[in-house]
Amino acid sequence: MRKTKRLLSVILVLVFFGSILVGCSNTKKTDESVNEPANTENQDDEVQPDDEATTDSAEENTGSLEDIIPDETVTLTVFSQLANYSGEQLGWFAKIMLDKFNVKLNIVNAPEGVFATRMESGNLGDIILFGSDTDEYHQAIDAGMLLDWNEDNILAEYGPYINEHMQNALQKNASLSPDGKTVYGFGYDVGSSPTEHGMFFYHPDIRWDLYAQLGYPKVSTLEDYIPILEEMVKANPKSDSGAQTYAMSLFKDWDGDMVMYVKSLGALYGYDEFGFTLYDVNTQTAQPILDDNSMYIRSLKFYNALYQKGLLDPDSMTQTYDDACNAYQDGAAFFNIFTFLGRDLYNTANHTSDGKGMYALTADDMKVLTYGLNIYGGNRVWAIGANTEYPELCMAIINYMSTPEGVMVNEYGPKGVTWDYNENGKAYLTDLGVACKSDITTQMTGDYSGAFEDGQVKWNNSTWSRDSINPEGNGETYNYLFWESYNSLPTTVAEQAWKDKTGFLSADNYLKDTGRFSISLGSGFAMDTRDDELNTQWAQVAECVKSNSWKLVYAKDDAEFDRILATFIEEAKGYGYDTCVEWCLQQAEKRKAKEDELLALQ
């Protein structure tokens, strides 16, 4: 299609110069005809800006989708570093893509070695989703593997909604390019406003029904959870299946530079992971993780205290993510710091109807981290392969996923089947949509077959943040948990008990209205690329941090904890910890400067 388009451009140029030869009196008329916008009469109604003014502006520059949708079904390869699935996209989303664009999607995920192999082949794919906008993303740019979105005016013509509404994200992407101006894509979770923040996914969830049985003991600080959890385990030693219960059940699958659960505990106090430091979003300063009395060491002591009391699942270091999820689903663990790893797993219809559930309980001194909407987009990049045969089609698909309908489809399924808008212009979930949210194995109806989960979008990325304002939703966001329609639905016995005691309708209201939250500003900051020497040190320090952190979690007593910690610090410094931390502190200054720039705009 790109070849056809370039041929058309050549023809137009020839027409232009031919007209000049006819005579100067026709020059102006010829210029106007050459620059006349592409015909948009048959443009897909679903790919439209969200208001009349921007629609008119976009239509002046957009190409017709009818011209690029293939006569015969084609298969596009989507190389996604974010996907947990490999194979053909199935189910309801496959049908939507087929109906709208006459395409099938072949999802290729990225286990170790796949990126290098595809780079060597000279073709990453048609649509490419990067897990980060750092090393491998830049390797792809340097190798000429990514499409320049302004080439042949593809963005303006076939990405009109993106072009109209995501300029900040596009400018950020350009700034990451070697020349500082070429656009190769945009980052995920784009925010509609920097003054808003996303939904909380960090907060301490506890088995509220068991907490109530203890008489709602006061929690002033982090360590106050320990005796409460100890009493819960004593009173309820067995899970639904008869397994031993614990305060927490962890896993190591998501460990990166640090142990995930250890660094994440700092989020309850406003600390964000930042290399080998934790960045305090309230003071805009970075705290090295091995400093005396650092938040990271405090977190290690917390988990070790649970272990010493027999309250930590002893399989935490060796079990998988799925194992830990099963433990929470089974009611074998009573406390977690992530909504999706505790509350969302345990709070099934069967549990909550019996008055059982995990709900938020913050300590008095907590400032739980949440992320401000990032108008520049996050670090997971939407891009298009430089060697695709269908650049316009790829752009049109990404553009559709960026429209209000595309965002809603990505989140909730087919419009008119699982969701729609009511007479007041506000979104609601249909009965089927509510059922699918409660149980993703729910079977689809009408023109769609299979279970809802079969059709969930397998490339695993988003365009707009679900907490952004939906321009077609009468002032509401894309997040169904805050829709008027959803909050008017009948609640469960367990949730009502939590609401009655706290006086709040949701955990987000609870955290915001009590002032126990911190916002990590969506400034668009990205860490600089590390050089090879630093990368070598970094990898060694990371392994040292992770292995010794787990040793500390499993220390048999305080004396052993202190011995391991002393050895840990000595080993880390030997690998280059101080050099890595110094680099992190320099990056923290840059992050603060970007945040200050954003604050100055408010």
Coordinates of C-alpha atoms in Angstrom, one line a residue:
M1 CA 0.0 0.0 0.0
R2 CA 2.9 2.3 0.7
K3 CA 4.2 1.8 -2.8
T4 CA 0.8 2.7 -4.2
K5 CA 0.7 5.8 -2.2
R6 CA 4.1 6.9 -3.3
L7 CA 3.2 6.3 -6.9
L8 CA 0.1 8.5 -6.4
S9 CA 2.4 11.2 -5.0
V10 CA 4.6 11.0 -8.1
I11 CA 1.5 11.3 -10.4
L12 CA 0.3 14.3 -8.5
V13 CA 3.7 16.0 -8.8
L14 CA 3.7 15.3 -12.6
V15 CA 0.2 16.8 -12.8
F16 CA 1.5 19.8 -10.9
F17 CA 4.4 20.5 -13.1
G18 CA 2.3 19.8 -16.2
S19 CA -0.1 22.4 -15.2
I20 CA 2.7 24.9 -14.8
L21 CA 3.6 24.4 -18.4
V22 CA 0.0 25.2 -19.5
G23 CA 0.4 28.7 -18.2
C24 CA 0.9 31.0 -15.3
S25 CA -2.8 31.9 -15.2
N26 CA -3.7 28.3 -14.0
T27 CA -0.9 28.1 -11.3
K28 CA -3.0 29.0 -8.3
K29 CA -5.8 26.7 -9.2
T30 CA -3.4 23.8 -9.7
D31 CA -1.8 24.4 -6.3
E32 CA -5.1 24.2 -4.6
S33 CA -6.0 20.9 -6.4
V34 CA -2.7 19.3 -5.5
N35 CA -3.1 20.1 -1.8
E36 CA -6.8 19.2 -1.7
P37 CA -7.5 16.8 1.3
A38 CA -8.1 13.1 0.6
N39 CA -11.8 12.2 0.2
T40 CA -13.3 11.4 3.6
E41 CA -16.9 10.7 2.6
N42 CA -16.5 7.0 3.3
Q43 CA -14.3 7.3 6.4
D44 CA -15.1 4.8 9.1
D45 CA -17.5 6.5 11.5
E46 CA -15.8 4.9 14.5
V47 CA -12.5 6.7 13.9
Q48 CA -13.5 10.3 14.7
P49 CA -12.4 13.0 17.0
D50 CA -14.6 13.7 20.0
D51 CA -16.1 17.1 19.1
E52 CA -17.3 19.0 16.1
A53 CA -14.4 21.4 16.0
T54 CA -11.7 18.8 16.0
T55 CA -13.7 16.6 13.7
D56 CA -13.6 19.4 11.0
S57 CA -9.9 19.9 11.6
A58 CA -9.1 16.2 11.3
E59 CA -11.2 15.7 8.2
E60 CA -9.1 18.2 6.3
N61 CA -6.1 15.9 6.6
T62 CA -7.4 12.4 6.9
G63 CA -7.4 9.6 4.2
S64 CA -10.2 7.3 3.5
L65 CA -10.2 4.0 5.4
E66 CA -12.0 2.5 2.4
D67 CA -8.8 2.9 0.4
I68 CA -6.6 0.9 2.8
I69 CA -8.9 -1.9 4.1
P70 CA -7.8 -4.9 2.1
D71 CA -10.2 -6.8 -0.2
E72 CA -8.9 -10.1 1.1
T73 CA -8.2 -10.7 4.8
V74 CA -4.6 -10.2 5.7
T75 CA -2.7 -11.3 8.9
L76 CA -0.8 -8.6 10.7
T77 CA 2.0 -9.7 13.1
V78 CA 1.9 -7.9 16.5
F79 CA 5.2 -8.3 18.3
S80 CA 4.4 -7.4 21.9
Q81 CA 6.9 -7.5 24.7
L82 CA 3.9 -7.1 27.0
A83 CA 1.9 -10.1 25.9
N84 CA 1.5 -13.2 28.0
Y85 CA 0.1 -15.1 24.9
S86 CA 1.4 -16.2 21.6
G87 CA -0.8 -17.1 18.6
E88 CA -3.8 -15.8 16.7
Q89 CA -6.1 -13.3 18.5
L90 CA -9.4 -15.1 19.0
G91 CA -12.9 -14.4 20.2
W92 CA -14.9 -11.2 20.2
F93 CA -11.9 -8.9 19.6
A94 CA -10.8 -10.9 16.6
K95 CA -14.3 -10.4 15.1
I96 CA -14.2 -6.7 15.8
M97 CA -10.8 -6.4 14.0
L98 CA -12.1 -8.6 11.1
D99 CA -15.3 -6.6 10.7
K100 CA -13.6 -3.1 10.9
F101 CA -10.3 -3.7 9.2
N102 CA -10.5 -7.1 7.5
V103 CA -7.4 -8.3 9.4
K104 CA -6.4 -11.1 11.6
L105 CA -3.8 -10.5 14.3
N106 CA -1.0 -12.9 15.0
I107 CA 0.4 -12.1 18.5
V108 CA 4.1 -12.8 19.1
N109 CA 5.3 -12.4 22.7
A110 CA 8.8 -11.9 23.8
P111 CA 10.5 -14.6 25.9
E112 CA 14.2 -14.3 26.3
G113 CA 16.0 -14.2 22.9
V114 CA 13.0 -13.4 20.7
F115 CA 13.8 -9.7 20.3
A116 CA 17.4 -10.4 19.2
T117 CA 16.2 -13.1 16.8
R118 CA 13.6 -10.8 15.2
M119 CA 16.2 -7.9 15.0
E120 CA 18.6 -10.3 13.2
S121 CA 15.8 -11.2 10.7
G122 CA 15.3 -7.5 9.8
N123 CA 11.6 -7.5 10.7
L124 CA 10.2 -7.0 14.2
G125 CA 6.6 -7.1 13.0
D126 CA 3.8 -4.9 11.7
I127 CA 2.6 -3.4 15.0
I128 CA 5.2 -3.4 17.7
L129 CA 4.7 -2.9 21.4
F130 CA 7.7 -2.2 23.6
G131 CA 7.8 -2.9 27.3
S132 CA 10.1 0.1 27.8
D133 CA 11.3 3.1 25.9
T134 CA 14.9 2.5 26.8
D135 CA 17.5 0.1 25.5
E136 CA 15.7 -2.3 23.1
Y137 CA 13.5 0.5 21.8
H138 CA 16.6 2.6 20.9
Q139 CA 18.3 -0.5 19.4
A140 CA 15.3 -0.8 17.0
I141 CA 15.5 2.9 16.1
D142 CA 19.2 2.7 15.4
A143 CA 18.7 -0.4 13.2
G144 CA 16.0 1.4 11.1
M145 CA 13.4 -1.1 12.2
L146 CA 10.7 1.4 13.1
L147 CA 8.4 3.5 10.9
D148 CA 8.7 7.3 11.0
W149 CA 5.0 8.2 11.7
N150 CA 5.3 11.4 9.7
E151 CA 6.6 9.6 6.6
D152 CA 4.1 10.0 3.8
N153 CA 1.9 11.9 6.2
I154 CA 0.7 8.6 7.7
L155 CA 0.0 10.0 11.2
A156 CA -2.0 13.0 10.0
E157 CA -4.0 11.0 7.5
Y158 CA -4.6 7.7 9.2
G159 CA -4.0 8.6 12.9
P160 CA -6.3 11.7 13.1
Y161 CA -7.5 11.1 16.6
I162 CA -3.9 10.5 17.9
N163 CA -2.7 13.6 16.0
E164 CA -5.5 15.8 17.4
H165 CA -5.5 14.6 21.0
M166 CA -2.1 13.1 21.9
Q167 CA 0.3 15.9 20.9
N168 CA 2.1 15.9 24.3
A169 CA 2.7 12.1 24.0
L170 CA 3.9 12.5 20.4
Q171 CA 6.3 15.3 21.4
K172 CA 7.7 13.2 24.2
N173 CA 8.3 10.3 21.8
A174 CA 10.1 12.7 19.4
S175 CA 12.3 13.9 22.2
L176 CA 13.5 10.3 22.8
S177 CA 14.6 10.0 19.2
P178 CA 18.3 10.5 18.2
D179 CA 17.4 13.6 16.2
G180 CA 15.0 14.8 18.8
K181 CA 12.2 15.3 16.3
T182 CA 11.2 12.0 14.6
V183 CA 8.0 10.4 15.9
Y184 CA 8.1 6.6 16.1
G185 CA 5.0 6.1 18.3
F186 CA 3.7 7.1 21.7
G187 CA 3.7 5.7 25.2
Y188 CA 0.8 3.9 26.8
D189 CA -1.7 5.1 29.4
V190 CA -1.8 8.7 28.2
G191 CA -3.5 11.0 30.7
S192 CA -6.2 13.5 29.9
S193 CA -5.0 16.0 32.5
P194 CA -1.9 16.2 34.7
T195 CA -4.0 17.3 37.7
E196 CA -5.8 14.0 37.9
H197 CA -4.4 10.7 39.2
G198 CA -5.0 7.1 38.5
M199 CA -6.9 4.6 40.6
F200 CA -5.0 3.2 43.6
F201 CA -3.6 -0.2 43.2
Y202 CA -1.3 0.0 46.1
H203 CA -3.0 -0.2 49.5
P204 CA -3.0 -2.6 52.4
D205 CA -6.0 -4.9 52.0
I206 CA -6.8 -7.1 55.0
R207 CA -9.4 -9.7 55.7
W208 CA -12.0 -7.3 57.0
D209 CA -14.3 -9.9 58.5
L210 CA -11.5 -11.3 60.6
Y211 CA -10.4 -7.8 61.6
A212 CA -14.0 -7.0 62.7
Q213 CA -14.0 -10.2 64.9
L214 CA -10.9 -8.8 66.7
G215 CA -12.8 -5.5 67.5
Y216 CA -11.1 -3.3 64.9
P217 CA -7.8 -2.8 66.7
K218 CA -6.0 0.5 65.9
V219 CA -3.2 0.6 63.3
S220 CA -0.9 3.5 63.8
T221 CA 2.0 2.4 61.7
L222 CA 3.3 -0.5 59.5
E223 CA 4.5 -2.7 62.3
D224 CA 1.1 -2.6 64.1
Y225 CA -0.3 -5.0 61.4
I226 CA 1.9 -7.8 62.7
P227 CA 0.2 -8.6 66.0
I228 CA -3.2 -8.2 64.3
L229 CA -2.3 -10.7 61.6
E230 CA -0.9 -13.1 64.2
E231 CA -4.2 -13.1 66.0
M232 CA -6.1 -13.7 62.8
V233 CA -3.9 -16.7 61.9
K234 CA -4.3 -18.2 65.4
A235 CA -8.1 -17.9 65.2
N236 CA -8.3 -19.1 61.6
P237 CA -5.5 -21.6 61.0
K238 CA -7.1 -23.3 58.0
S239 CA -8.1 -22.0 54.5
D240 CA -11.1 -23.0 52.5
S241 CA -9.4 -26.1 51.3
G242 CA -7.9 -26.9 54.7
A243 CA -4.4 -25.6 54.0
Q244 CA -2.4 -23.7 56.6
T245 CA -3.1 -20.0 56.7
Y246 CA -0.5 -17.2 56.8
A247 CA -0.4 -13.4 57.0
M248 CA 1.1 -13.1 53.5
S249 CA 2.1 -15.3 50.6
L250 CA 4.8 -13.9 48.3
F251 CA 6.5 -14.8 45.0
K252 CA 9.7 -13.8 43.2
D253 CA 8.6 -13.9 39.6
W254 CA 8.4 -10.1 39.3
D255 CA 11.7 -9.3 41.0
G256 CA 13.7 -6.8 39.0
D257 CA 16.6 -4.8 40.3
M258 CA 15.2 -5.4 43.8
V259 CA 12.8 -7.8 45.4
M260 CA 9.4 -6.6 44.2
Y261 CA 7.4 -7.1 47.4
V262 CA 10.1 -5.4 49.5
K263 CA 10.5 -2.3 47.4
S264 CA 6.7 -2.1 46.8
L265 CA 6.0 -2.0 50.6
G266 CA 7.6 1.5 50.4
A267 CA 4.7 2.6 48.2
L268 CA 2.5 2.7 51.3
Y269 CA 4.6 5.6 52.4
G270 CA 5.0 7.4 49.1
Y271 CA 8.2 5.8 47.8
D272 CA 8.5 4.9 44.2
E273 CA 11.1 2.4 42.8
F274 CA 14.0 4.3 41.3
G275 CA 17.0 2.1 40.4
F276 CA 18.8 1.2 43.6
T277 CA 17.0 4.0 45.5
L278 CA 13.4 4.7 46.5
Y279 CA 12.1 8.0 45.3
D280 CA 10.0 9.9 47.9
V281 CA 7.4 11.6 45.8
N282 CA 6.6 14.0 48.7
T283 CA 10.1 15.3 49.2
Q284 CA 11.3 14.7 45.6
T285 CA 14.4 13.0 47.0
A286 CA 15.9 9.6 46.4
Q287 CA 16.8 7.3 49.3
P288 CA 19.5 4.7 48.7
I289 CA 18.1 1.3 49.6
L290 CA 21.1 0.3 51.9
D291 CA 21.2 3.5 53.9
D292 CA 20.7 3.1 57.7
N293 CA 17.0 3.0 58.5
S294 CA 16.0 3.1 54.8
M295 CA 12.5 2.2 53.8
Y296 CA 13.9 -0.8 51.9
I297 CA 15.5 -2.2 55.1
R298 CA 12.4 -1.4 57.1
S299 CA 10.4 -3.5 54.6
L300 CA 12.9 -6.3 54.9
K301 CA 12.5 -6.2 58.7
F302 CA 8.7 -6.3 58.4
Y303 CA 8.7 -9.4 56.2
N304 CA 11.4 -11.1 58.4
A305 CA 9.2 -10.4 61.5
L306 CA 6.4 -12.2 59.8
Y307 CA 8.7 -15.1 59.0
Q308 CA 10.0 -15.4 62.5
K309 CA 6.5 -15.6 63.9
G310 CA 5.5 -18.2 61.3
L311 CA 3.2 -15.8 59.5
L312 CA 4.9 -15.8 56.1
D313 CA 4.2 -18.6 53.7
P314 CA 7.5 -20.5 53.8
D315 CA 7.2 -21.2 50.0
S316 CA 7.3 -17.5 49.2
M317 CA 10.8 -17.5 47.7
T318 CA 10.3 -20.6 45.6
Q319 CA 6.7 -20.6 44.5
T320 CA 5.3 -18.9 41.3
Y321 CA 2.9 -16.1 40.8
D322 CA 0.2 -18.6 40.1
D323 CA 0.9 -20.4 43.4
A324 CA 0.6 -17.2 45.4
C325 CA -2.6 -16.3 43.6
N326 CA -4.1 -19.6 44.4
A327 CA -3.2 -19.1 48.1
Y328 CA -5.2 -15.8 48.2
Q329 CA -8.1 -17.3 46.2
D330 CA -8.2 -20.1 48.8
G331 CA -8.2 -17.7 51.7
A332 CA -4.8 -19.0 52.8
A333 CA -3.3 -15.5 53.3
F334 CA -4.9 -12.5 55.0
F335 CA -3.0 -9.4 53.9
N336 CA -1.6 -7.9 50.7
I337 CA -0.4 -4.5 49.4
F338 CA -1.8 -4.8 45.9
T339 CA -5.5 -4.7 45.1
F340 CA -5.1 -7.2 42.2
L341 CA -3.1 -9.7 44.2
G342 CA -5.3 -9.8 47.3
R343 CA -8.7 -8.2 47.2
D344 CA -9.5 -9.0 43.6
L345 CA -8.6 -12.6 44.0
Y346 CA -10.3 -13.3 47.3
N347 CA -13.5 -11.3 46.9
T348 CA -15.5 -13.7 44.9
A349 CA -19.3 -13.8 44.9
N350 CA -19.2 -16.9 47.2
H351 CA -16.9 -15.2 49.8
T352 CA -18.5 -11.8 49.8
S353 CA -22.1 -13.1 50.0
D354 CA -20.9 -14.9 53.2
G355 CA -19.7 -11.7 54.6
K356 CA -16.0 -12.5 53.9
G357 CA -13.7 -10.1 52.1
M358 CA -10.4 -8.2 51.8
Y359 CA -10.7 -4.4 52.1
A360 CA -8.5 -1.4 52.6
L361 CA -7.1 -0.7 56.1
T362 CA -4.3 2.0 56.2
A363 CA -2.1 2.9 59.1
D364 CA -2.5 6.4 60.4
D365 CA 0.9 7.5 59.2
M366 CA 0.7 6.1 55.6
K367 CA 0.8 8.1 52.4
V368 CA -0.1 5.5 49.8
L369 CA 1.4 6.0 46.4
T370 CA -0.7 6.6 43.4
Y371 CA 0.4 7.8 39.9
G372 CA -0.6 11.1 38.4
L373 CA -2.0 10.9 34.9
N374 CA 0.8 11.3 32.5
I375 CA -0.2 13.5 29.6
Y376 CA 3.1 12.4 27.9
G377 CA 2.3 8.7 28.2
G378 CA 4.2 6.0 29.9
N379 CA 7.2 4.0 28.9
R380 CA 5.4 1.2 26.9
V381 CA 5.6 2.3 23.3
W382 CA 3.1 1.7 20.5
A383 CA 5.1 1.6 17.2
I384 CA 4.9 0.3 13.7
G385 CA 7.5 -1.8 11.9
A386 CA 9.5 -0.1 9.2
N387 CA 9.1 -3.1 6.8
T388 CA 5.4 -3.6 7.2
E389 CA 3.5 -3.8 3.9
Y390 CA 0.5 -2.1 5.6
P391 CA 1.7 1.0 7.4
E392 CA -1.6 2.9 6.8
L393 CA -3.7 0.0 8.1
C394 CA -1.5 -0.4 11.2
M395 CA -1.8 3.3 11.9
A396 CA -5.6 3.2 11.4
I397 CA -5.9 0.3 13.9
I398 CA -3.8 2.1 16.6
N399 CA -5.8 5.2 15.9
Y400 CA -9.1 3.2 16.5
M401 CA -7.7 1.9 19.8
S402 CA -7.1 5.5 20.8
T403 CA -10.7 6.7 20.2
P404 CA -13.2 6.6 23.0
E405 CA -14.9 3.5 21.4
G406 CA -11.5 1.8 21.0
V407 CA -10.6 2.4 24.6
M408 CA -13.9 1.1 25.8
V409 CA -13.7 -2.0 23.6
N410 CA -10.2 -2.7 24.9
E411 CA -11.4 -2.5 28.5
Y412 CA -14.9 -3.9 28.4
G413 CA -15.7 -5.7 25.1
P414 CA -18.0 -5.0 22.2
K415 CA -20.2 -1.9 22.3
G416 CA -23.9 -2.7 22.6
V417 CA -23.1 -6.1 24.0
T418 CA -21.1 -5.7 27.2
W419 CA -21.4 -1.9 27.5
D420 CA -23.1 1.1 26.1
Y421 CA -24.2 4.7 26.9
N422 CA -27.5 5.5 28.6
E423 CA -29.9 8.3 27.7
N424 CA -27.8 10.8 29.8
G425 CA -24.7 9.9 27.8
K426 CA -23.1 8.0 30.6
A427 CA -21.5 4.6 30.2
Y428 CA -22.9 1.5 31.8
L429 CA -22.2 -2.2 31.8
T430 CA -24.9 -4.5 30.5
D431 CA -25.9 -7.5 32.5
L432 CA -23.5 -9.5 30.4
G433 CA -20.8 -6.9 31.0
V434 CA -21.2 -7.1 34.7
A435 CA -21.1 -10.9 34.5
C436 CA -17.9 -10.7 32.5
K437 CA -16.3 -8.4 35.0
S438 CA -17.2 -10.8 37.8
D439 CA -16.1 -13.9 35.9
I440 CA -14.1 -13.7 32.7
T441 CA -15.1 -17.2 31.8
T442 CA -18.6 -15.9 31.1
Q443 CA -19.8 -17.0 27.7
M444 CA -20.5 -14.3 25.1
T445 CA -23.8 -13.9 23.3
G446 CA -25.2 -12.8 20.0
D447 CA -22.7 -12.5 17.2
Y448 CA -19.9 -13.3 19.5
S449 CA -18.8 -16.8 20.6
G450 CA -16.6 -18.3 23.3
A451 CA -15.9 -17.0 26.7
F452 CA -15.1 -13.3 27.4
E453 CA -11.5 -14.2 28.3
D454 CA -11.0 -15.8 24.9
G455 CA -11.5 -12.5 23.2
Q456 CA -9.6 -10.3 25.7
V457 CA -7.1 -8.2 23.8
K458 CA -3.9 -10.3 23.9
W459 CA -1.3 -7.7 23.0
N460 CA -1.7 -6.3 26.6
N461 CA -1.3 -2.6 26.2
S462 CA -3.4 0.5 26.5
T463 CA -3.6 3.9 24.7
W464 CA -5.4 6.2 27.2
S465 CA -5.3 5.7 30.9
R466 CA -8.5 4.2 32.1
D467 CA -8.7 7.1 34.6
S468 CA -8.7 9.6 31.8
I469 CA -11.9 11.5 31.0
N470 CA -13.9 9.8 28.4
P471 CA -14.9 12.6 26.0
E472 CA -18.1 10.7 25.1
G473 CA -19.0 9.7 28.7
N474 CA -20.5 12.9 29.9
G475 CA -17.7 13.8 32.3
E476 CA -16.9 10.4 33.6
T477 CA -13.7 8.5 33.1
Y478 CA -13.1 5.2 31.3
N479 CA -12.9 3.4 34.7
Y480 CA -16.2 1.6 35.4
L481 CA -15.5 1.6 39.1
F482 CA -16.3 5.3 39.2
W483 CA -19.3 5.3 36.9
E484 CA -22.6 6.5 38.4
S485 CA -24.3 3.5 36.9
Y486 CA -21.9 1.0 38.5
N487 CA -21.9 2.5 41.9
S488 CA -25.7 2.4 42.0
L489 CA -25.7 -1.4 41.7
P490 CA -26.5 -3.5 44.8
T491 CA -23.4 -4.2 46.9
T492 CA -22.4 -7.4 48.8
V493 CA -22.8 -8.2 52.5
A494 CA -19.0 -7.9 53.0
E495 CA -18.5 -4.7 51.2
Q496 CA -21.5 -3.1 52.9
A497 CA -19.9 -4.0 56.3
W498 CA -16.7 -2.2 55.2
K499 CA -18.7 0.8 54.0
D500 CA -20.7 1.0 57.2
K501 CA -17.6 1.0 59.4
T502 CA -15.5 3.4 57.4
G503 CA -18.2 5.6 56.0
F504 CA -16.7 5.6 52.5
L505 CA -18.1 4.2 49.2
S506 CA -14.8 3.0 47.9
A507 CA -11.2 2.4 48.8
D508 CA -10.2 5.4 46.6
N509 CA -12.6 7.7 48.5
Y510 CA -11.2 6.3 51.7
L511 CA -7.6 7.1 50.9
K512 CA -8.2 10.5 49.3
D513 CA -10.7 11.8 51.9
T514 CA -8.4 10.8 54.8
G515 CA -5.4 12.4 53.1
R516 CA -3.4 9.2 53.2
F517 CA -2.1 9.3 49.7
S518 CA 0.8 10.6 47.7
I519 CA 0.9 11.4 44.0
S520 CA 3.8 10.5 41.7
L521 CA 3.5 13.2 39.1
G522 CA 3.2 12.2 35.5
S523 CA 6.0 14.4 34.3
G524 CA 7.2 12.3 31.4
F525 CA 10.6 11.8 33.0
A526 CA 12.6 8.8 31.7
M527 CA 15.9 7.6 33.0
D528 CA 19.0 8.1 30.8
T529 CA 20.4 5.1 29.0
R530 CA 23.2 3.5 31.1
D531 CA 26.6 2.9 29.4
D532 CA 28.0 -0.6 29.1
E533 CA 30.4 -0.3 32.0
L534 CA 27.6 0.8 34.3
N535 CA 25.3 -1.9 33.0
T536 CA 27.8 -4.5 33.9
Q537 CA 28.0 -3.2 37.5
W538 CA 24.3 -2.8 37.6
A539 CA 23.6 -6.4 36.7
Q540 CA 25.9 -7.6 39.4
V541 CA 24.5 -5.3 42.1
A542 CA 21.0 -6.3 41.1
E543 CA 21.7 -10.0 41.7
C544 CA 23.4 -9.2 44.9
V545 CA 20.4 -7.2 46.1
K546 CA 17.9 -9.8 45.2
S547 CA 19.7 -12.8 46.6
N548 CA 20.6 -11.2 49.9
S549 CA 17.2 -9.6 50.3
W550 CA 15.6 -13.0 50.3
K551 CA 18.2 -14.3 52.8
L552 CA 17.2 -11.4 55.1
V553 CA 13.5 -12.2 54.8
Y554 CA 14.3 -15.8 55.9
A555 CA 16.7 -14.9 58.7
K556 CA 16.0 -17.1 61.8
D557 CA 16.4 -14.3 64.3
D558 CA 17.5 -10.6 64.6
A559 CA 21.1 -11.5 65.1
E560 CA 21.3 -13.5 61.9
F561 CA 19.4 -10.6 60.1
D562 CA 22.1 -8.1 61.2
R563 CA 25.0 -10.5 60.1
I564 CA 23.4 -11.0 56.7
L565 CA 22.8 -7.3 56.3
A566 CA 26.4 -6.4 57.1
T567 CA 27.7 -9.0 54.5
F568 CA 25.1 -7.8 52.0
I569 CA 26.3 -4.2 52.2
E570 CA 29.9 -5.2 51.9
E571 CA 29.2 -7.4 48.8
A572 CA 27.1 -4.8 47.1
K573 CA 29.7 -2.1 47.5
G574 CA 32.3 -4.5 46.0
Y575 CA 30.1 -4.9 42.9
G576 CA 29.8 -1.1 42.4
Y577 CA 26.7 -0.2 44.4
D578 CA 28.0 3.2 45.3
T579 CA 28.6 4.1 41.6
C580 CA 25.1 2.9 40.7
V581 CA 23.5 4.9 43.5
E582 CA 25.4 8.0 42.5
W583 CA 24.0 7.7 39.0
C584 CA 20.5 7.2 40.5
L585 CA 20.9 10.3 42.6
Q586 CA 21.8 12.3 39.5
Q587 CA 18.7 10.9 37.7
A588 CA 16.6 11.9 40.7
E589 CA 17.7 15.5 40.3
K590 CA 16.5 15.4 36.7
R591 CA 13.3 13.8 37.7
K592 CA 12.7 16.6 40.2
A593 CA 13.4 19.2 37.6
K594 CA 10.8 17.7 35.2
E595 CA 8.3 17.5 38.1
D596 CA 8.9 21.1 38.9
E597 CA 8.4 22.1 35.3
L598 CA 5.0 20.4 35.4
L599 CA 4.0 22.0 38.7
A600 CA 4.9 25.4 37.3
L601 CA 2.2 24.9 34.6
Q602 CA -0.5 24.3 37.2

